[in-house]
mmCIF file of C-alpha atoms in Angstrom:
data_model
loop_
_atom_site.group_PDB
_atom_site.id
_atom_site.type_symbol
_atom_site.label_atom_id
_atom_site.label_comp_id
_atom_site.label_asym_id
_atom_site.label_seq_id
_atom_site.Cartn_x
_atom_site.Cartn_y
_atom_site.Cartn_z
ATOM 1 C CA MET F 1 98.857 0.391 -9.892
ATOM 2 C CA LEU F 2 97.081 -1.475 -12.726
ATOM 3 C CA LEU F 3 93.931 -2.948 -11.620
ATOM 4 C CA LEU F 4 93.391 -5.921 -14.213
ATOM 5 C CA GLY F 5 89.977 -7.485 -15.240
ATOM 6 C CA PRO F 6 85.928 -7.297 -14.851
ATOM 7 C CA SER F 7 86.975 -5.948 -11.115
ATOM 8 C CA ALA F 8 87.450 -2.686 -12.453
ATOM 9 C CA PRO F 9 83.793 -1.505 -12.150
ATOM 10 C CA GLY F 10 82.473 -0.418 -15.903
ATOM 11 C CA GLY F 11 86.538 -1.001 -16.770
ATOM 12 C CA PRO F 12 88.096 -2.296 -20.459
ATOM 13 C CA LEU F 13 88.607 -5.739 -20.975
ATOM 14 C CA PHE F 14 92.146 -5.588 -19.731
ATOM 15 C CA GLY F 15 94.090 -9.382 -18.820
ATOM 16 C CA VAL F 16 90.634 -10.879 -20.596
ATOM 17 C CA SER F 17 92.251 -13.806 -22.303
ATOM 18 C CA GLN F 18 88.390 -15.669 -22.896
ATOM 19 C CA PRO F 19 85.299 -15.734 -22.908
ATOM 20 C CA VAL F 20 84.357 -16.878 -19.005
ATOM 21 C CA GLU F 21 81.177 -18.481 -20.580
ATOM 22 C CA ASP F 22 80.774 -20.927 -24.091
ATOM 23 C CA ALA F 23 79.317 -18.522 -26.326
ATOM 24 C CA ARG F 24 75.555 -18.648 -26.555
ATOM 25 C CA LYS F 25 73.063 -17.396 -29.018
ATOM 26 C CA VAL F 26 69.665 -15.411 -28.041
ATOM 27 C CA VAL F 27 66.362 -16.832 -27.751
ATOM 28 C CA PRO F 28 64.827 -15.505 -30.864
ATOM 29 C CA ASN F 29 61.270 -14.780 -29.613
ATOM 30 C CA ARG F 30 62.182 -12.966 -25.831
ATOM 31 C CA VAL F 31 62.090 -9.651 -24.944
ATOM 32 C CA MET F 32 62.979 -7.570 -21.748
ATOM 33 C CA THR F 33 62.247 -4.495 -20.154
ATOM 34 C CA TRP F 34 65.182 -3.399 -17.148
ATOM 35 C CA ASN F 35 65.375 -0.083 -15.698
ATOM 36 C CA ILE F 36 69.744 -0.696 -15.205
ATOM 37 C CA CYS F 37 68.890 1.931 -11.970
ATOM 38 C CA ASN F 38 71.091 5.284 -12.029
ATOM 39 C CA PRO F 39 72.989 6.233 -10.880
ATOM 40 C CA CYS F 40 73.754 2.892 -8.324
ATOM 41 C CA ASP F 41 76.589 1.944 -7.620
ATOM 42 C CA THR F 42 77.050 -1.127 -10.296
ATOM 43 C CA SER F 43 79.660 -3.218 -12.565
ATOM 44 C CA ASN F 44 78.765 -2.808 -16.086
ATOM 45 C CA VAL F 45 80.487 -6.608 -15.783
ATOM 46 C CA ASP F 46 77.172 -7.733 -13.398
ATOM 47 C CA ARG F 47 74.397 -5.944 -15.886
ATOM 48 C CA ALA F 48 75.608 -7.530 -18.886
ATOM 49 C CA ALA F 49 76.137 -11.054 -17.087
ATOM 50 C CA GLU F 50 72.233 -10.728 -16.064
ATOM 51 C CA ILE F 51 70.959 -10.105 -19.537
ATOM 52 C CA ALA F 52 73.212 -13.161 -20.611
ATOM 53 C CA ARG F 53 71.573 -15.183 -18.379
ATOM 54 C CA TYR F 54 68.437 -15.007 -20.152
ATOM 55 C CA ALA F 55 69.656 -13.952 -23.430
ATOM 56 C CA PRO F 56 67.161 -11.612 -24.778
ATOM 57 C CA GLN F 57 66.237 -11.350 -28.503
ATOM 58 C CA VAL F 58 65.180 -7.834 -27.774
ATOM 59 C CA ILE F 59 66.477 -5.794 -24.002
ATOM 60 C CA GLY F 60 64.758 -1.846 -23.079
ATOM 61 C CA LEU F 61 66.737 -0.708 -21.110
ATOM 62 C CA GLN F 62 65.741 2.128 -19.456
ATOM 63 C CA GLU F 63 68.300 5.343 -17.024
ATOM 64 C CA ALA F 64 70.608 4.041 -19.689
ATOM 65 C CA CYS F 65 74.072 6.125 -20.175
ATOM 66 C CA VAL F 66 75.834 5.424 -23.566
ATOM 67 C CA ARG F 67 78.741 5.464 -21.981
ATOM 68 C CA ASP F 68 77.455 2.151 -19.615
ATOM 69 C CA VAL F 69 75.506 0.710 -22.426
ATOM 70 C CA GLU F 70 78.906 0.401 -24.746
ATOM 71 C CA GLN F 71 80.139 -1.377 -21.802
ATOM 72 C CA ILE F 72 77.490 -3.504 -21.589
ATOM 73 C CA ARG F 73 77.193 -4.629 -24.772
ATOM 74 C CA GLU F 74 82.029 -5.099 -24.820
ATOM 75 C CA TYR F 75 80.634 -7.005 -21.725
ATOM 76 C CA LEU F 76 78.006 -8.951 -23.841
ATOM 77 C CA GLU F 77 80.355 -9.959 -26.374
ATOM 78 C CA ASN F 78 83.418 -10.973 -25.080
ATOM 79 C CA LEU F 79 82.401 -12.205 -22.137
ATOM 80 C CA HIS F 80 79.168 -14.378 -23.168
ATOM 81 C CA GLY F 81 79.785 -14.167 -27.097
ATOM 82 C CA LEU F 82 76.370 -12.353 -27.004
ATOM 83 C CA VAL F 83 76.011 -9.187 -29.933
ATOM 84 C CA TYR F 84 73.451 -6.884 -30.110
ATOM 85 C CA HIS F 85 72.888 -3.655 -32.247
ATOM 86 C CA VAL F 86 71.635 -0.513 -30.365
ATOM 87 C CA GLU F 87 69.860 2.382 -30.824
ATOM 88 C CA TYR F 88 69.368 5.468 -28.200
ATOM 89 C CA GLY F 89 66.614 7.569 -27.271
ATOM 90 C CA SER F 90 68.906 9.921 -24.751
ATOM 91 C CA VAL F 91 66.864 12.831 -23.427
ATOM 92 C CA LEU F 92 69.292 14.091 -21.326
ATOM 93 C CA GLN F 93 73.204 15.512 -21.111
ATOM 94 C CA LYS F 94 73.513 15.208 -17.288
ATOM 95 C CA TRP F 95 77.098 14.769 -15.627
ATOM 96 C CA SER F 96 75.616 14.055 -12.473
ATOM 97 C CA ARG F 97 73.766 10.689 -14.375
ATOM 98 C CA CYS F 98 76.092 9.797 -16.375
ATOM 99 C CA GLY F 99 80.217 11.923 -16.117
ATOM 100 C CA GLY F 100 81.949 13.367 -18.495
ATOM 101 C CA LEU F 101 83.009 16.526 -18.541
ATOM 102 C CA PRO F 102 80.869 19.657 -17.130
ATOM 103 C CA TRP F 103 80.414 21.030 -20.667
ATOM 104 C CA ASN F 104 79.844 17.397 -22.080
ATOM 105 C CA PRO F 105 78.183 14.845 -20.115
ATOM 106 C CA GLY F 106 77.329 12.428 -21.095
ATOM 107 C CA ALA F 107 73.588 11.188 -22.737
ATOM 108 C CA PHE F 108 71.124 9.553 -20.844
ATOM 109 C CA GLY F 109 67.544 8.005 -20.970
ATOM 110 C CA GLU F 110 66.699 4.956 -23.084
ATOM 111 C CA ALA F 111 67.944 2.319 -25.427
ATOM 112 C CA ILE F 112 67.108 -0.572 -26.780
ATOM 113 C CA LEU F 113 69.529 -3.741 -27.580
ATOM 114 C CA SER F 114 68.520 -5.966 -30.582
ATOM 115 C CA ALA F 115 70.521 -9.147 -31.564
ATOM 116 C CA ALA F 116 68.939 -7.850 -34.963
ATOM 117 C CA PRO F 117 69.547 -5.130 -37.100
ATOM 118 C CA MET F 118 67.350 -2.453 -36.549
ATOM 119 C CA THR F 119 65.697 0.203 -38.648
ATOM 120 C CA ASP F 120 63.284 3.505 -38.730
ATOM 121 C CA ARG F 121 64.378 4.748 -35.510
ATOM 122 C CA VAL F 122 62.097 7.167 -33.913
ATOM 123 C CA HIS F 123 62.704 8.931 -30.648
ATOM 124 C CA GLU F 124 60.903 11.665 -29.351
ATOM 125 C CA GLU F 125 61.390 13.896 -26.344
ATOM 126 C CA TYR F 126 57.263 14.116 -24.399
ATOM 127 C CA PRO F 127 56.471 17.488 -24.170
ATOM 128 C CA ASP F 128 56.048 17.757 -20.339
ATOM 129 C CA GLY F 129 58.754 15.460 -18.595
ATOM 130 C CA GLY F 130 57.842 16.387 -14.936
ATOM 131 C CA SER F 131 61.296 16.766 -12.847
ATOM 132 C CA GLU F 132 63.380 15.549 -15.259
ATOM 133 C CA ASP F 133 63.100 14.886 -19.566
ATOM 134 C CA ARG F 134 61.363 12.080 -20.908
ATOM 135 C CA GLY F 135 60.717 10.698 -23.915
ATOM 136 C CA TYR F 136 61.015 7.400 -25.939
ATOM 137 C CA VAL F 137 62.314 5.225 -28.791
ATOM 138 C CA ALA F 138 60.895 3.353 -30.935
ATOM 139 C CA VAL F 139 62.272 0.551 -33.979
ATOM 140 C CA THR F 140 61.642 -2.059 -35.911
ATOM 141 C CA THR F 141 63.187 -5.264 -35.847
ATOM 142 C CA THR F 142 62.822 -8.926 -35.890
ATOM 143 C CA VAL F 143 61.195 -11.012 -33.197
ATOM 144 C CA ASP F 144 60.256 -14.525 -33.706
ATOM 145 C CA GLY F 145 60.838 -14.873 -37.321
ATOM 146 C CA ARG F 146 58.884 -11.233 -37.782
ATOM 147 C CA ARG F 147 59.639 -7.948 -38.805
ATOM 148 C CA ILE F 148 57.703 -5.442 -35.533
ATOM 149 C CA ARG F 149 57.681 -2.468 -34.259
ATOM 150 C CA VAL F 150 59.492 -2.113 -30.728
ATOM 151 C CA PHE F 151 59.222 0.696 -28.471
ATOM 152 C CA ASN F 152 61.114 1.473 -25.359
ATOM 153 C CA THR F 153 59.658 4.368 -22.295
ATOM 154 C CA HIS F 154 60.224 5.771 -19.526
ATOM 155 C CA LEU F 155 57.379 7.909 -17.996
ATOM 156 C CA ALA F 156 57.343 10.909 -15.507
ATOM 157 C CA GLU F 157 58.225 9.850 -12.207
ATOM 158 C CA ARG F 158 55.704 9.281 -9.240
ATOM 159 C CA ARG F 159 53.622 11.424 -7.495
ATOM 160 C CA GLN F 160 53.396 12.644 -11.008
ATOM 161 C CA GLU F 161 50.256 11.684 -12.019
ATOM 162 C CA SER F 162 48.902 14.369 -14.359
ATOM 163 C CA VAL F 163 52.580 14.439 -16.569
ATOM 164 C CA ARG F 164 52.076 10.961 -16.652
ATOM 165 C CA ALA F 165 48.873 11.049 -18.563
ATOM 166 C CA GLU F 166 49.742 12.992 -21.080
ATOM 167 C CA GLN F 167 53.448 11.288 -21.736
ATOM 168 C CA ALA F 168 51.109 7.833 -21.993
ATOM 169 C CA LYS F 169 48.677 9.640 -24.144
ATOM 170 C CA VAL F 170 51.331 10.580 -27.157
ATOM 171 C CA LEU F 171 52.667 7.200 -26.792
ATOM 172 C CA ALA F 172 49.086 5.406 -26.932
ATOM 173 C CA LYS F 173 48.843 7.628 -30.817
ATOM 174 C CA GLU F 174 52.181 6.323 -32.432
ATOM 175 C CA VAL F 175 51.561 2.705 -31.291
ATOM 176 C CA ALA F 176 47.608 2.799 -32.655
ATOM 177 C CA ARG F 177 49.411 3.144 -35.601
ATOM 178 C CA TYR F 178 50.945 0.032 -35.989
ATOM 179 C CA ASP F 179 48.941 -2.982 -35.550
ATOM 180 C CA ARG F 180 51.750 -5.403 -34.353
ATOM 181 C CA THR F 181 53.987 -3.972 -31.539
ATOM 182 C CA ILE F 182 55.627 -4.892 -28.677
ATOM 183 C CA VAL F 183 56.140 -1.521 -26.131
ATOM 184 C CA LEU F 184 58.768 -1.758 -23.102
ATOM 185 C CA GLY F 185 59.199 0.407 -20.674
ATOM 186 C CA ASP F 186 59.291 1.864 -16.815
ATOM 187 C CA PHE F 187 55.792 3.477 -16.671
ATOM 188 C CA ASN F 188 55.947 4.637 -12.984
ATOM 189 C CA ALA F 189 52.292 3.925 -12.646
ATOM 190 C CA VAL F 190 50.491 0.628 -11.144
ATOM 191 C CA PRO F 191 47.564 -1.465 -13.604
ATOM 192 C CA ASP F 192 45.253 0.373 -12.038
ATOM 193 C CA ALA F 193 46.371 3.567 -12.468
ATOM 194 C CA PRO F 194 44.055 6.280 -14.038
ATOM 195 C CA GLU F 195 46.926 7.069 -16.419
ATOM 196 C CA LEU F 196 48.080 3.613 -17.717
ATOM 197 C CA ALA F 197 43.718 3.612 -19.197
ATOM 198 C CA PRO F 198 45.338 5.076 -23.149
ATOM 199 C CA MET F 199 47.918 1.355 -22.961
ATOM 200 C CA TRP F 200 45.588 -0.647 -21.786
ATOM 201 C CA ALA F 201 43.086 0.478 -24.521
ATOM 202 C CA LEU F 202 45.739 -0.758 -27.107
ATOM 203 C CA ALA F 203 47.717 -3.653 -25.640
ATOM 204 C CA THR F 204 47.778 -6.111 -23.222
ATOM 205 C CA ASP F 205 50.258 -7.109 -20.942
ATOM 206 C CA ALA F 206 52.520 -10.253 -21.357
ATOM 207 C CA ASP F 207 51.182 -11.096 -18.041
ATOM 208 C CA PRO F 208 47.569 -12.359 -18.844
ATOM 209 C CA GLN F 209 46.987 -12.221 -15.610
ATOM 210 C CA CYS F 210 47.975 -8.963 -15.460
ATOM 211 C CA HIS F 211 45.373 -6.044 -16.250
ATOM 212 C CA PRO F 212 43.693 -3.359 -14.642
ATOM 213 C CA THR F 213 40.469 -4.286 -13.087
ATOM 214 C CA LEU F 214 40.007 -5.103 -9.437
ATOM 215 C CA GLY F 215 40.454 -9.314 -9.950
ATOM 216 C CA GLY F 216 43.931 -8.307 -12.101
ATOM 217 C CA THR F 217 46.832 -9.924 -10.181
ATOM 218 C CA CYS F 218 50.613 -8.678 -11.114
ATOM 219 C CA GLU F 219 53.750 -9.826 -9.745
ATOM 220 C CA THR F 220 56.069 -6.974 -8.129
ATOM 221 C CA THR F 221 59.112 -5.576 -10.541
ATOM 222 C CA THR F 222 60.483 -2.736 -8.388
ATOM 223 C CA ASP F 223 62.144 -2.823 -4.572
ATOM 224 C CA TRP F 224 59.204 -1.171 -3.229
ATOM 225 C CA HIS F 225 56.824 -4.160 -4.292
ATOM 226 C CA SER F 226 55.069 -2.551 -7.078
ATOM 227 C CA LYS F 227 54.072 -3.573 -10.667
ATOM 228 C CA PHE F 228 55.805 -0.486 -12.547
ATOM 229 C CA ASP F 229 57.008 -2.478 -15.157
ATOM 230 C CA TYR F 230 55.675 -3.697 -18.549
ATOM 231 C CA VAL F 231 55.505 -5.552 -21.933
ATOM 232 C CA PHE F 232 53.048 -4.359 -23.303
ATOM 233 C CA LEU F 233 51.595 -6.388 -26.536
ATOM 234 C CA ARG F 234 49.256 -5.656 -29.652
ATOM 235 C CA GLY F 235 48.566 -8.065 -31.938
ATOM 236 C CA ILE F 236 51.085 -10.236 -30.954
ATOM 237 C CA THR F 237 50.644 -12.704 -27.587
ATOM 238 C CA ALA F 238 52.922 -14.389 -24.954
ATOM 239 C CA THR F 239 53.868 -17.937 -24.408
ATOM 240 C CA GLY F 240 55.386 -16.787 -20.961
ATOM 241 C CA HIS F 241 56.619 -14.612 -18.811
ATOM 242 C CA ARG F 242 58.978 -14.237 -15.777
ATOM 243 C CA VAL F 243 60.154 -11.139 -13.264
ATOM 244 C CA HIS F 244 63.821 -11.807 -12.645
ATOM 245 C CA PRO F 245 64.938 -10.420 -9.252
ATOM 246 C CA THR F 246 68.244 -8.436 -9.569
ATOM 247 C CA GLN F 247 70.354 -7.350 -7.126
ATOM 248 C CA TYR F 248 71.593 -4.723 -9.549
ATOM 249 C CA SER F 249 68.815 -2.295 -9.460
ATOM 250 C CA ASP F 250 65.786 -1.075 -7.862
ATOM 251 C CA HIS F 251 63.990 -2.190 -10.418
ATOM 252 C CA ASP F 252 63.899 -6.133 -11.386
ATOM 253 C CA MET F 253 64.252 -7.405 -15.558
ATOM 254 C CA PHE F 254 60.670 -8.828 -16.410
ATOM 255 C CA GLN F 255 61.172 -11.740 -19.718
ATOM 256 C CA ALA F 256 58.376 -12.166 -21.802
ATOM 257 C CA ASP F 257 58.899 -15.281 -24.770
ATOM 258 C CA LEU F 258 56.607 -14.063 -27.584
ATOM 259 C CA ASN F 259 54.228 -15.849 -30.223
ATOM 260 C CA ALA F 260 54.547 -13.601 -33.161
ATOM 261 C CA THR F 261 54.496 -15.363 -36.409
#
C-alpha cells in the first residue's frame, strides 16, 4: 500500500496538488538558529512548518543531515512558498545519524539556509571535536539589505569544557576578522561559562539582557532549562528577539530581528 502526502514522514511530496498555505515572503531582517535534534523521530514536514511560521531571512541549523535539509527546503518551497539557498558545513559521514548505505552514509553537521544567494563559503572542522567531530561554516549573504558575514557552529557536547574552550578560540579568531558578523549556533554552554569568554569579548547576544555577568538574565533555549543557543552580533544591533518553544526538538528556536543598515 502506498502512503501518500505529508503523513509519510520525511517522504516526497506525493499527492500534494497545491500549497497548504498562501505563498509567504521572508522577513528580511530576521535570523534564527535551531538545533533540529538528530537522531529524533521528527517529520521534515513539521520541521519545515516550524521554520515557515517565522519565515527568517537566514537560519542556521545544527545536527543537520543533508538529506533532511534538502527535504526541508522542498517542503518550504512547495508547501509554504518560501525559497531558500543552502550551504553545508558537514563534518561527519555517519550512517547511524543520517542513514544511507553503510559504505556511503549521509553527511551530518551544520547548514545555513538563506533567502538570498550566499558567497565565499568557508567550512572548517575544529582540530579537536571532543566526543564527535564538530566545526563551523561561514558565508556572506544579505540581511536587512546589507551584505554580512554569517557563521553557524555547534561546539562540543556538555561536560567537555576544555574542548569547547579551544573551539571557541578558533571561531573567535575568524569572527574577529570582520567588523559586521552574525554568529548562529548551539554552543553547549551557559552564558557565564568560561569557555565562551572569547565570543563575549567580540560580540553581544541578540537578547540584550543576556550576558555573562551575574546580573544577566537569559531565556532558556533547551528542554533542560539552559541557554545553549545564541545569535552573537558584532557591529549589528537587534531590534527584537524571541525564543519559540517547539515539540520537534530538544532545543527551541531562537529568533532575532536585526538592524543592519
